[in-house]
mmCIF file of C-alpha atoms in Angstrom:
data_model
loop_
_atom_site.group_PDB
_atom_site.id
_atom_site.type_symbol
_atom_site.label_atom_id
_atom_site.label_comp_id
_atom_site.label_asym_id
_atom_site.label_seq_id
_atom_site.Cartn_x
_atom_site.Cartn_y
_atom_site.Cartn_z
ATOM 1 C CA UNK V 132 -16.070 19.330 8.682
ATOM 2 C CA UNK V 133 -19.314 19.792 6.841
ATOM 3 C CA UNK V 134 -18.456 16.542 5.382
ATOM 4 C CA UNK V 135 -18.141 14.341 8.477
ATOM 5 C CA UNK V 136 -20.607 16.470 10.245
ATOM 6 C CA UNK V 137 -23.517 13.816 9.115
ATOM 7 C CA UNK V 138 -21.173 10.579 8.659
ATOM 8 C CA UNK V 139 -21.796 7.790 11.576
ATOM 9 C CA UNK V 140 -18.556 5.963 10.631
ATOM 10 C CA UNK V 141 -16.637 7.752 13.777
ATOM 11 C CA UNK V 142 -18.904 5.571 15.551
ATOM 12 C CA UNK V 143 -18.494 2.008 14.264
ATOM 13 C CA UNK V 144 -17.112 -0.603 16.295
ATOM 14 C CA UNK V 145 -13.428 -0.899 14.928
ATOM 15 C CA UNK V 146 -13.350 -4.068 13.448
ATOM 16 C CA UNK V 147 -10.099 -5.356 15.079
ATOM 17 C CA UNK V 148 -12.344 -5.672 18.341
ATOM 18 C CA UNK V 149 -14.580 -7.785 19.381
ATOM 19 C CA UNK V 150 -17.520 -6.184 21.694
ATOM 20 C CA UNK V 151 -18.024 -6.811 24.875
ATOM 21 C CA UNK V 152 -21.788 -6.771 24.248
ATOM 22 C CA UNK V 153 -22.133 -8.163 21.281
ATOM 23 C CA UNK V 154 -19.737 -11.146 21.166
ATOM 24 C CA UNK V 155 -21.797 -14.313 22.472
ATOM 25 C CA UNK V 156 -25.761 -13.769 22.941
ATOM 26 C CA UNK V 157 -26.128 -16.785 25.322
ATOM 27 C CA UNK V 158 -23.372 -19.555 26.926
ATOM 28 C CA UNK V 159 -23.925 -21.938 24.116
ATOM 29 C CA UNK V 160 -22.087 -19.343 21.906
ATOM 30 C CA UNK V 161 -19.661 -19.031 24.475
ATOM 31 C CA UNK V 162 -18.529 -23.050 24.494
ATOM 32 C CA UNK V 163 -18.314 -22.880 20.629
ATOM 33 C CA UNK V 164 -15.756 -20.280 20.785
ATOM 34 C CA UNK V 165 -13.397 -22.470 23.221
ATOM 35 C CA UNK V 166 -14.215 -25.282 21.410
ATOM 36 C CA UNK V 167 -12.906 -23.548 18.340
ATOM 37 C CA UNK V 168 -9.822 -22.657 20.725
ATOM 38 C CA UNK V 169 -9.454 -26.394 21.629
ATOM 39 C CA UNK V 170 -9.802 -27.251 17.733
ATOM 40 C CA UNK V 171 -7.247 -24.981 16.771
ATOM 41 C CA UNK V 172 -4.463 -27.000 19.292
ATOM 42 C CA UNK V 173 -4.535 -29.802 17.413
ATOM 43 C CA UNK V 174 -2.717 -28.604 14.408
ATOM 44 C CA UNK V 175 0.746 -30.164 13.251
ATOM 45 C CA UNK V 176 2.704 -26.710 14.293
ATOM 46 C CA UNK V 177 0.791 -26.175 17.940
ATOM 47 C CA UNK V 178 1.596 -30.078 19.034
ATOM 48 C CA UNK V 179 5.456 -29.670 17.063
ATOM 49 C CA UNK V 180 5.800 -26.380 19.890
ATOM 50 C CA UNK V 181 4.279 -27.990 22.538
ATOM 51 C CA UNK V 182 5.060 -31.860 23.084
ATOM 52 C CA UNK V 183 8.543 -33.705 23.638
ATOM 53 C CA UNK V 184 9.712 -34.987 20.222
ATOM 54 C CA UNK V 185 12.344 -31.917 20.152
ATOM 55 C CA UNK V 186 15.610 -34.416 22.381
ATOM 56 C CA UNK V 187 18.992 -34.502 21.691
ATOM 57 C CA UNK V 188 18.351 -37.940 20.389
ATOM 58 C CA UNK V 189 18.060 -37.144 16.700
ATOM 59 C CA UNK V 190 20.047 -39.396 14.396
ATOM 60 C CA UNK V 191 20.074 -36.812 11.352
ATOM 61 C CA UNK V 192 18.390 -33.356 11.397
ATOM 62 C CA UNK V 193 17.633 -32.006 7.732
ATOM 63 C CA UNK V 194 19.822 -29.121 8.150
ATOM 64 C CA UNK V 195 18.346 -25.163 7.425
ATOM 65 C CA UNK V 196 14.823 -26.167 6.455
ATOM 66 C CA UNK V 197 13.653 -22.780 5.598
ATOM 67 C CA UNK V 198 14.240 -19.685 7.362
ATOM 68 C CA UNK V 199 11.405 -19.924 9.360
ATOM 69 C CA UNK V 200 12.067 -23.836 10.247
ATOM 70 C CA UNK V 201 9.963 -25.040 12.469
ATOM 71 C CA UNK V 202 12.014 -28.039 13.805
ATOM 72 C CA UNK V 203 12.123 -26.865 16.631
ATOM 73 C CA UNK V 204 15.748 -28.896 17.692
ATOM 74 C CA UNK V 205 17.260 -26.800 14.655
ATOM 75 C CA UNK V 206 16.281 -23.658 15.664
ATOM 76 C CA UNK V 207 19.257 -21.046 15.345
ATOM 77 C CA UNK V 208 17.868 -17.824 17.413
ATOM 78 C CA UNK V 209 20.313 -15.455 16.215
ATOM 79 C CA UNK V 210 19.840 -15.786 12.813
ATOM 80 C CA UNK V 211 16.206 -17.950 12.897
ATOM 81 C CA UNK V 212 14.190 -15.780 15.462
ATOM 82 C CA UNK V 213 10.802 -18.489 14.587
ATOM 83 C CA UNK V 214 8.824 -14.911 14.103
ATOM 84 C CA UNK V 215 5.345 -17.388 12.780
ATOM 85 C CA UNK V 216 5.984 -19.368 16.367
ATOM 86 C CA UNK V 217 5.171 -15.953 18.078
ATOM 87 C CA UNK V 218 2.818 -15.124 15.905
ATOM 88 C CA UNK V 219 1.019 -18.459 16.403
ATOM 89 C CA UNK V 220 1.562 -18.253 20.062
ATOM 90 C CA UNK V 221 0.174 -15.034 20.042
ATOM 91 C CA UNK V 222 -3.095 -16.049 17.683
ATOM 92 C CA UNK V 223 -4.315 -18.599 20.447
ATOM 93 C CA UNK V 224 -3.672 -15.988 23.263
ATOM 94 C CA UNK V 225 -5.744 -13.588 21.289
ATOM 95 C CA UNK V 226 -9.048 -16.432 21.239
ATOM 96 C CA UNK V 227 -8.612 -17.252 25.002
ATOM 97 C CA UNK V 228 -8.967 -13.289 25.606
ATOM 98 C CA UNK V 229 -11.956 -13.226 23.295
ATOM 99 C CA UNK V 230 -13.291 -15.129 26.046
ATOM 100 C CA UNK V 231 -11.793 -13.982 29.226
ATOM 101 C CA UNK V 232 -13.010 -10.068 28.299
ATOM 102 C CA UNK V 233 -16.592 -11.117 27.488
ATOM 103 C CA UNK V 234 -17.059 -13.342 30.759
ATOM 104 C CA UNK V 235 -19.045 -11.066 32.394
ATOM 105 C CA UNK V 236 -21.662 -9.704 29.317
ATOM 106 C CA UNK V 237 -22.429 -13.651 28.987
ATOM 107 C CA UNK V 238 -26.244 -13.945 29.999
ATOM 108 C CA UNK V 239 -26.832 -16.578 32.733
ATOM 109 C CA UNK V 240 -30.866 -17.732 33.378
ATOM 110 C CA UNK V 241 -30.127 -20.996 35.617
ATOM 111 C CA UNK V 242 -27.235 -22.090 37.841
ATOM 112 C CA UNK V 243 -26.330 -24.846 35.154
ATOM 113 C CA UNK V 244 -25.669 -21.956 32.675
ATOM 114 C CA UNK V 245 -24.008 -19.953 35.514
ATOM 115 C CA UNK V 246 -21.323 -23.356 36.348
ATOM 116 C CA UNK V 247 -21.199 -23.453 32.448
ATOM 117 C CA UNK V 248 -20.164 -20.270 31.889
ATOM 118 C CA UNK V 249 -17.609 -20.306 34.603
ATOM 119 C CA UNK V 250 -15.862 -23.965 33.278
ATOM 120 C CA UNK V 251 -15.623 -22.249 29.720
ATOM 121 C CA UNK V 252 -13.907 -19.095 31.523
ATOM 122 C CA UNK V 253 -11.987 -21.194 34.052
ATOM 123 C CA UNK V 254 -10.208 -23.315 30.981
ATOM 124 C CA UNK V 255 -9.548 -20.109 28.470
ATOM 125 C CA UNK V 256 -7.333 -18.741 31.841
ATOM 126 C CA UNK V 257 -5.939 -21.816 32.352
ATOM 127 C CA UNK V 258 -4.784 -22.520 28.407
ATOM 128 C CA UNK V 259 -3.973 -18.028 28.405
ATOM 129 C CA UNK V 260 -1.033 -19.483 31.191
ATOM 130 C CA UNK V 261 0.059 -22.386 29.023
ATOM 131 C CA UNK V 262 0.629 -19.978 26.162
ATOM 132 C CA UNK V 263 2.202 -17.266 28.163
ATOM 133 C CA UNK V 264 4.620 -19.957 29.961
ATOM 134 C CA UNK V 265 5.414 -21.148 26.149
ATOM 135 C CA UNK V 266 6.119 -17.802 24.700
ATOM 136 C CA UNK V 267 8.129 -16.758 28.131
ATOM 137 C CA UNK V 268 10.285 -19.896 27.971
ATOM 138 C CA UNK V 269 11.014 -19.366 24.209
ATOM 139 C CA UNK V 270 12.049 -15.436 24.495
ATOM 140 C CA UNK V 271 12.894 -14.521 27.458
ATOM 141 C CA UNK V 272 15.230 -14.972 30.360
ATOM 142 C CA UNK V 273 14.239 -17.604 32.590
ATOM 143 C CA UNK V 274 12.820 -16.292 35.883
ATOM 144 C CA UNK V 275 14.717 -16.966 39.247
ATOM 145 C CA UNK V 276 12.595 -14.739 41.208
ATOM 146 C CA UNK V 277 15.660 -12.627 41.595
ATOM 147 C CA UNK V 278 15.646 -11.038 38.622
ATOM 148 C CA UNK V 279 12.165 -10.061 38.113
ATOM 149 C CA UNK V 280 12.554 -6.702 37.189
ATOM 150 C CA UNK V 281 13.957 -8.238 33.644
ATOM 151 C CA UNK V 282 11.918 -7.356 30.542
ATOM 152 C CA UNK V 283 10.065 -10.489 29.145
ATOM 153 C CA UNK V 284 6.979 -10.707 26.665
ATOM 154 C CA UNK V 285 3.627 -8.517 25.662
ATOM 155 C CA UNK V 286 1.463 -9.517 28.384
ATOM 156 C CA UNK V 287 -1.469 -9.208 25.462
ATOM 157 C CA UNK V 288 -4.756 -9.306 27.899
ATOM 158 C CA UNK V 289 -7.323 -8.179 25.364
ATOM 159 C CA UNK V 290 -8.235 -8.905 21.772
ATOM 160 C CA UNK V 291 -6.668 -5.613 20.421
ATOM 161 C CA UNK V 292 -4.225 -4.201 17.702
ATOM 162 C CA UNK V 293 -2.526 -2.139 20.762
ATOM 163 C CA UNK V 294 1.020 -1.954 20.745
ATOM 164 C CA UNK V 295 2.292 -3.138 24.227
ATOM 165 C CA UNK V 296 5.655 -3.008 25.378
ATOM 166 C CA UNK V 297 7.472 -6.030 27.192
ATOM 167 C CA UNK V 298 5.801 -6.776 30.574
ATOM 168 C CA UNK V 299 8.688 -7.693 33.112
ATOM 169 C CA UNK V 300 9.368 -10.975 34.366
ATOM 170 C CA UNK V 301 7.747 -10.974 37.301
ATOM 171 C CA UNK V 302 4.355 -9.050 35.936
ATOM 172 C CA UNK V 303 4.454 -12.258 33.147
ATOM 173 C CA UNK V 304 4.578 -14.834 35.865
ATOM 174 C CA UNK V 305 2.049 -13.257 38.260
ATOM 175 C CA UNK V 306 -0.241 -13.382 35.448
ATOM 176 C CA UNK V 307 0.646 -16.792 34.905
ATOM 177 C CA UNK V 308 -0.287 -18.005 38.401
ATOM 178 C CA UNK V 309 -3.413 -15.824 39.274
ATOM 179 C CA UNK V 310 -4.699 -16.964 35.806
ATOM 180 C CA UNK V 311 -4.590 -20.582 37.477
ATOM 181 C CA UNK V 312 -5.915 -19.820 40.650
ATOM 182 C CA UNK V 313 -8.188 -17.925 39.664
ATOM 183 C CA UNK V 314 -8.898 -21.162 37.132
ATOM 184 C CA UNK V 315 -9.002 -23.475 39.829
ATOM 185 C CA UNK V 316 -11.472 -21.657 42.423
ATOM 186 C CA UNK V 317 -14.071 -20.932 39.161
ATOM 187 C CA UNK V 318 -13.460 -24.972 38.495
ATOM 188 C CA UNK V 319 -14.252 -25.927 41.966
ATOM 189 C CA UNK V 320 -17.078 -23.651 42.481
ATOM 190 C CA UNK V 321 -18.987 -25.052 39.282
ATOM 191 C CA UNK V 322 -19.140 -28.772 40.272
ATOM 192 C CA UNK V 323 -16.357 -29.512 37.393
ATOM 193 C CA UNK V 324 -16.129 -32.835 36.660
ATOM 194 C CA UNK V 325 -12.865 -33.765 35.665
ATOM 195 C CA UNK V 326 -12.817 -36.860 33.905
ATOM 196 C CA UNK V 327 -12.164 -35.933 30.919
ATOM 197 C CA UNK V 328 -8.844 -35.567 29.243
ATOM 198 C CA UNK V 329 -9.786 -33.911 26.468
ATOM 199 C CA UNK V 330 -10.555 -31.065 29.022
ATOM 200 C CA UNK V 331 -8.080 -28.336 30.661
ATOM 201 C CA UNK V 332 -9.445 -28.938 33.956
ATOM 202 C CA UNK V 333 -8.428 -28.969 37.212
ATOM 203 C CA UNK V 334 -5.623 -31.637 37.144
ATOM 204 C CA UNK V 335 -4.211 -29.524 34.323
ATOM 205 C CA UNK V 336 -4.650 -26.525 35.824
ATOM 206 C CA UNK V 337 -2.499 -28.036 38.973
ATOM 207 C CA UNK V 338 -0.114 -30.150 36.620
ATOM 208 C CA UNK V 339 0.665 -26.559 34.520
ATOM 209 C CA UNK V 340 1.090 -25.115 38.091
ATOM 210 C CA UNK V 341 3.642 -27.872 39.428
ATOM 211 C CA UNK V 342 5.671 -27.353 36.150
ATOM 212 C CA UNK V 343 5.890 -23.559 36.366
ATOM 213 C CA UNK V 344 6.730 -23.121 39.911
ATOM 214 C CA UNK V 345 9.339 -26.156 39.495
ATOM 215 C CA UNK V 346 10.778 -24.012 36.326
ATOM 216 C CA UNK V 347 10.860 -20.757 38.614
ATOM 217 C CA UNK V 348 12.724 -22.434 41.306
ATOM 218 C CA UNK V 349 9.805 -22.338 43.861
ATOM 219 C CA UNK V 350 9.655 -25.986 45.202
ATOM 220 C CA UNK V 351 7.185 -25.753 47.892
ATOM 221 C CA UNK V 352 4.270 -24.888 45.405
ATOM 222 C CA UNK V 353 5.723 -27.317 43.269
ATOM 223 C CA UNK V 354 6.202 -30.319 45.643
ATOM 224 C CA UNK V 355 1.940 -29.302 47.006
ATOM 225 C CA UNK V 356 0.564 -29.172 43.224
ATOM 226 C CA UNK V 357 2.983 -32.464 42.326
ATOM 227 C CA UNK V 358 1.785 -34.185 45.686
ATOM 228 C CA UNK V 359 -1.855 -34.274 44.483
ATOM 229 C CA UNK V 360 -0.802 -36.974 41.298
ATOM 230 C CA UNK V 361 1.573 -39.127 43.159
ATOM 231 C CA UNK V 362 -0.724 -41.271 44.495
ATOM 232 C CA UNK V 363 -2.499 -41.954 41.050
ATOM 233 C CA UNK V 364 -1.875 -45.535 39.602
ATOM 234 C CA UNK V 365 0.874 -45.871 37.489
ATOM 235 C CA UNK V 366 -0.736 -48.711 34.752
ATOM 236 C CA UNK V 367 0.779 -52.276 35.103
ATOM 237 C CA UNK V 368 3.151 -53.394 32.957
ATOM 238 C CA UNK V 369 0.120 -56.075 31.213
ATOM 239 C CA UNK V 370 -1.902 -52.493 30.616
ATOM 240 C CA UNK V 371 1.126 -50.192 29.468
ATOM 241 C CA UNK V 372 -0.455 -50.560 25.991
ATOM 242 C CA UNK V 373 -3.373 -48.405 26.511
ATOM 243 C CA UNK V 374 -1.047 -45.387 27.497
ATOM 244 C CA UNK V 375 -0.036 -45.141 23.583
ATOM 245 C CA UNK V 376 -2.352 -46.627 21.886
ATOM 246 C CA UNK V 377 -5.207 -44.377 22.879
ATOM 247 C CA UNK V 378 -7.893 -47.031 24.624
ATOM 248 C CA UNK V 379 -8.846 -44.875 27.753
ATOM 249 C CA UNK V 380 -10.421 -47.006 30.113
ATOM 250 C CA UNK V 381 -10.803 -46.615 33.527
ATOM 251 C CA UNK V 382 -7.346 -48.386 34.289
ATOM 252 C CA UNK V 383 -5.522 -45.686 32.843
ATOM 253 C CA UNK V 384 -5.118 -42.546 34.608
ATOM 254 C CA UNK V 385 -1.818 -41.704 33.310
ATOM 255 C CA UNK V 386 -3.107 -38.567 31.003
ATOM 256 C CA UNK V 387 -3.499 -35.495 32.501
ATOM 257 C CA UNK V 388 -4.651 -33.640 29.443
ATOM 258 C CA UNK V 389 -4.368 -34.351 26.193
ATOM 259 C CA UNK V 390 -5.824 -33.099 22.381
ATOM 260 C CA UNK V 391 -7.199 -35.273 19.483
ATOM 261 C CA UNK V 392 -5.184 -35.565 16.703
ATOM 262 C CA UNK V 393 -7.558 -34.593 13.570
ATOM 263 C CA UNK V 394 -5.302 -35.397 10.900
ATOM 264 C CA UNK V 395 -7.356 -38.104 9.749
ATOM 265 C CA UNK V 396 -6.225 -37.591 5.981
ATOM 266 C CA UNK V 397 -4.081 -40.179 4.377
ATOM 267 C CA UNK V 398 -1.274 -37.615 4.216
ATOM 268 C CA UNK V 399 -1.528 -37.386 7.714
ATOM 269 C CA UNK V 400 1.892 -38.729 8.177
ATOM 270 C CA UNK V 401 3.547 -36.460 6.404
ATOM 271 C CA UNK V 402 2.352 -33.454 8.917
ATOM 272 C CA UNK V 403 2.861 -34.813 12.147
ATOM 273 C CA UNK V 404 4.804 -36.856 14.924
ATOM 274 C CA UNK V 405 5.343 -39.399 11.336
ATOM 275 C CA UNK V 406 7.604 -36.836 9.641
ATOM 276 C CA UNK V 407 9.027 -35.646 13.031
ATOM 277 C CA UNK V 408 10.282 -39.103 13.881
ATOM 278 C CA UNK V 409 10.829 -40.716 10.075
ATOM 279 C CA UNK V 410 12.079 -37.992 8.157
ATOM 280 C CA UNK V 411 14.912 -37.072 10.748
ATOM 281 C CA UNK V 412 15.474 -40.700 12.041
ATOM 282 C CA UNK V 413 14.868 -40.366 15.306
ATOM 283 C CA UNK V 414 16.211 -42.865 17.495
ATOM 284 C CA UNK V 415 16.991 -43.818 21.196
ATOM 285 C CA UNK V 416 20.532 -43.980 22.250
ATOM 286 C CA UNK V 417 21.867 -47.408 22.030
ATOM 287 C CA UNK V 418 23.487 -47.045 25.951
ATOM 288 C CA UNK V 419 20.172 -45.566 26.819
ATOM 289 C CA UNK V 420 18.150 -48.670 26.165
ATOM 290 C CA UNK V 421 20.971 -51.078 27.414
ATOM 291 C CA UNK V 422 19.914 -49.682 30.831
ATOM 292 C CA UNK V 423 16.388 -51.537 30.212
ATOM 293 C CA UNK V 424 16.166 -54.515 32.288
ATOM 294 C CA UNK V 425 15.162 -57.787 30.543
ATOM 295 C CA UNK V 426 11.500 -57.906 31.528
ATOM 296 C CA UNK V 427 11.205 -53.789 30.660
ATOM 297 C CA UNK V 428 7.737 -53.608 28.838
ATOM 298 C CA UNK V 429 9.160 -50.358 26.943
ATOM 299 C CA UNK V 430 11.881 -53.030 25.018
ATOM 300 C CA UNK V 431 8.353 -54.363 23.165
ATOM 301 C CA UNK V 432 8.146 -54.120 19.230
ATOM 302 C CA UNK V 433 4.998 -51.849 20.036
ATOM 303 C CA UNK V 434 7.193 -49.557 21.522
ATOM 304 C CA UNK V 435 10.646 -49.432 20.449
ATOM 305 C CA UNK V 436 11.275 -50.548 16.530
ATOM 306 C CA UNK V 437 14.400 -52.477 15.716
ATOM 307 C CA UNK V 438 16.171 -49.157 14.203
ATOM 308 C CA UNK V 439 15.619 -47.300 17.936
ATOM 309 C CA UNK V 440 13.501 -45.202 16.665
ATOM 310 C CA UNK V 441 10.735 -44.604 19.656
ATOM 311 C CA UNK V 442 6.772 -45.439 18.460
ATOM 312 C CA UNK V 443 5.455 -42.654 19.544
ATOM 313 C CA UNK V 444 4.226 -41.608 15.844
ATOM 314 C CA UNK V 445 2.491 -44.611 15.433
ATOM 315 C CA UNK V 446 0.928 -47.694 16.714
ATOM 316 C CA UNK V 447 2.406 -50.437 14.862
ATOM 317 C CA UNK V 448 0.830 -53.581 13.756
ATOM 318 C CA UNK V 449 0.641 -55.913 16.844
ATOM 319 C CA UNK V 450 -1.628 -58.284 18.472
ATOM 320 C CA UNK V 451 -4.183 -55.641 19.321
ATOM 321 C CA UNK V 452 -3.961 -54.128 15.874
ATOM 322 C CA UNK V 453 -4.474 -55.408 12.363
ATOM 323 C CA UNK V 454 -2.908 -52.183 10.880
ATOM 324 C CA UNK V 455 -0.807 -49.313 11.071
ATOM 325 C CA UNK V 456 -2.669 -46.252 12.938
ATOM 326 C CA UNK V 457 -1.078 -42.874 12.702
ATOM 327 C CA UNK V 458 -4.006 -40.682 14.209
ATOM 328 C CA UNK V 459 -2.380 -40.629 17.577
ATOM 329 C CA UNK V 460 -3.526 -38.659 20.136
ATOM 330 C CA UNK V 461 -1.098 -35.555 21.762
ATOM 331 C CA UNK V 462 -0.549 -35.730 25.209
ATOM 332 C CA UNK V 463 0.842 -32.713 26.936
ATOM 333 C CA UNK V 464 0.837 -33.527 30.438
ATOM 334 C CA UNK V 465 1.835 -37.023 31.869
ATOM 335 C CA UNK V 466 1.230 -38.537 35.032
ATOM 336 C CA UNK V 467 5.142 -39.253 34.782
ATOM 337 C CA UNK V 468 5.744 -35.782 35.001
ATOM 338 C CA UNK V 469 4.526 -35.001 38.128
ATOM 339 C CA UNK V 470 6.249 -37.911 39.294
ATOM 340 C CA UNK V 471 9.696 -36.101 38.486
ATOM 341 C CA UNK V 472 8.179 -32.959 39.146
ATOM 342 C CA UNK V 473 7.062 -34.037 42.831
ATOM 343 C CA UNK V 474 11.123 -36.569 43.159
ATOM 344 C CA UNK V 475 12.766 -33.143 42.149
ATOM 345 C CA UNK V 476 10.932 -30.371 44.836
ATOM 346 C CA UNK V 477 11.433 -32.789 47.898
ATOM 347 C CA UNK V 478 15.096 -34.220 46.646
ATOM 348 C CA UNK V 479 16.571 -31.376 49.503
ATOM 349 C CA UNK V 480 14.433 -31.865 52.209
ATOM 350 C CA UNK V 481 13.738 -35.591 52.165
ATOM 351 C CA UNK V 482 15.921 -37.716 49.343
ATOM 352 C CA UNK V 483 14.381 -40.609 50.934
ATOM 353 C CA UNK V 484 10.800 -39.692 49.393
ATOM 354 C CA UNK V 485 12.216 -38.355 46.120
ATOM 355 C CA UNK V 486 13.946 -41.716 45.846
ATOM 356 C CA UNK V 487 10.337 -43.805 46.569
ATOM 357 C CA UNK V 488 8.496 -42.069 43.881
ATOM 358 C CA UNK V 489 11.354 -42.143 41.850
ATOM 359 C CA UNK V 490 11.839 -45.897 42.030
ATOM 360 C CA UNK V 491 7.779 -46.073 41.860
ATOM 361 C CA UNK V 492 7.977 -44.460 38.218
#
């Protein structure tokens, strides 16, 4: 006792923590940390768990990678449980809490700093829902609003070592939908522009919304978030180009959200959508592109190669481009899908409409 008597170390922060007052000193501080978070989405394992390369169209899958394979179409879950996908999961959920627990101790002077502050907050809920959804739809039951009382996922709301025990079903999903409303209302009440892409805003804020609530069986918030894209302009088939090969003008308003791809190495190949689609020869089902009609834009060399295999890895030489480019650009949420999203919650109620925006896609 005499020894610890005089000691000050009872009283240090533990260093597992972040605190609340001492984490970001103004809101530029505070936009470096989610733009850390946004950095850290563009690596080869986030966009392998979180775009649509894992189909049943695979023409060879390099069979038991490792044990921790992180082809995600070979996963075995009894015997390949993808522990470092949790974990990685996890890691991101942790840096979007970083910011969600200090909201409040960030110091405002001026109403820009104020709507600043409240975007940065706004878009570390919105991404926390993304990466709860993920996790939830990996390891645990899907929801059917029937069977909420089902144990789910750690429902990890603070950056702490804390052991936490599974949070049901329906405590994961409420969190999951307050975290985007309470996105949304932050988003509208700071002037947000949303114009950017690059940006979790609003429309992907609504777009994660439509896609959850269509997963959990509740059409009517589905069909209202889905309703809100279907009147966008689909691109023309002279302008399809710019969808894939990454020339965002104003004609394109087909990506919701979408993050750079910063593998701009020349092994950059080897890491991403390249080896994805190369090493496992990925390839389109012959009757699948049989259906194409003659004029189909998506039977062009820039978009289908002569083995099947679907360009979405690269942009091929063509007559917009001299060479090769691999450093695509990920997009996670699609004007198409809210399309489907939208065809699928009204398909009951009114086929007729589901079949209009159907046939519009």
């Amino acid at each position: 006792m005499s020894i610890f008597s005089s000691c000050t170390l009872l009283h240090i922060d533990p260093e597992h923590v972040v605190s609340s007052n001492k984490a970001f000193g103004d809101v530029a501080s505070y936009e470096m940390a989610l733009n850390k978070l946004y950095r850290d989405l563009t690596t080869p394992i986030m966009n392998m768990q979180s775009t649509d390369f894992a189909t049943d169209d695979f023409g060879f899958v390099i069979p038991g990678y490792s044990p921790t394979n992180y082809y995600i179409y070979n996963w075995d879950y009894k015997t390949q449980p993808q522990p470092f996908v949790w974990r990685y999961q996890y890691q991101l959920i942790a840096q979007a809490n970083v910011l969600t627990d200090n909201f409040l101790a960030i110091p405002v002077k001026t109403k820009a700093e104020q709507d600043k502050r409240n975007q940065v907050y706004a878009q570390a809920l919105g991404m926390r829902a993304w990466f709860f959804f993920r996790v939830a739809q990996l390891y645990a039951p899907r929801y059917d609003q029937t069977n909420g009382d089902k144990p789910a996922i750690p429902l990890k709301l603070k950056l702490e070592l804390e052991f936490l025990p599974k949070a049901t079903l329906k405590q994961v999903y409420s969190r999951i939908f307050a975290d985007l409303d309470k996105a949304e209302e932050l988003l509208k009440q700071s002037d947000f522009s949303d114009s950017n892409a690059y940006v979790f805003g609003t429309k992907a804020v609504r777009a994660l919304r439509a896609r959850v609530a269509l997963f959990v069986g509740d059409l009517e918030m589905a069909k209202m978030n889905a309703a809100t894209f279907v009147n966008t302009s689909l691109l023309s088939k002279e302008n399809y180009w710019m969808l894939w090969e990454d020339k965002f003008g104003s004609l394109n308003k087909e990506i919701i959200f979408m993050t750079h791809d910063l593998s701009d190495t020349d092994d950059a190949d080897l890491v991403d959508y390249h080896q994805m689609y190369v090493s496992n020869a990925v390839s389109l089902s012959k009757d699948f592109v049989k259906t194409f009609g003659a004029g189909d834009v998506r039977k062009d060399k820039s978009y289908i190669g002569s083995n099947g295999m679907p360009h979405k890895h690269i942009i091929p030489v063509n007559e917009r481009n001299n060479t090769a480019d691999r450093n695509l650009h990920y997009k996670h949420f699609r004007l198409a899908e809210q399309y489907l999203i939208y065809a699928e919650s009204v398909l009951q109620s009114n086929p007729a409409e589901a079949m209009r925006v159907l046939n519009k896609l």
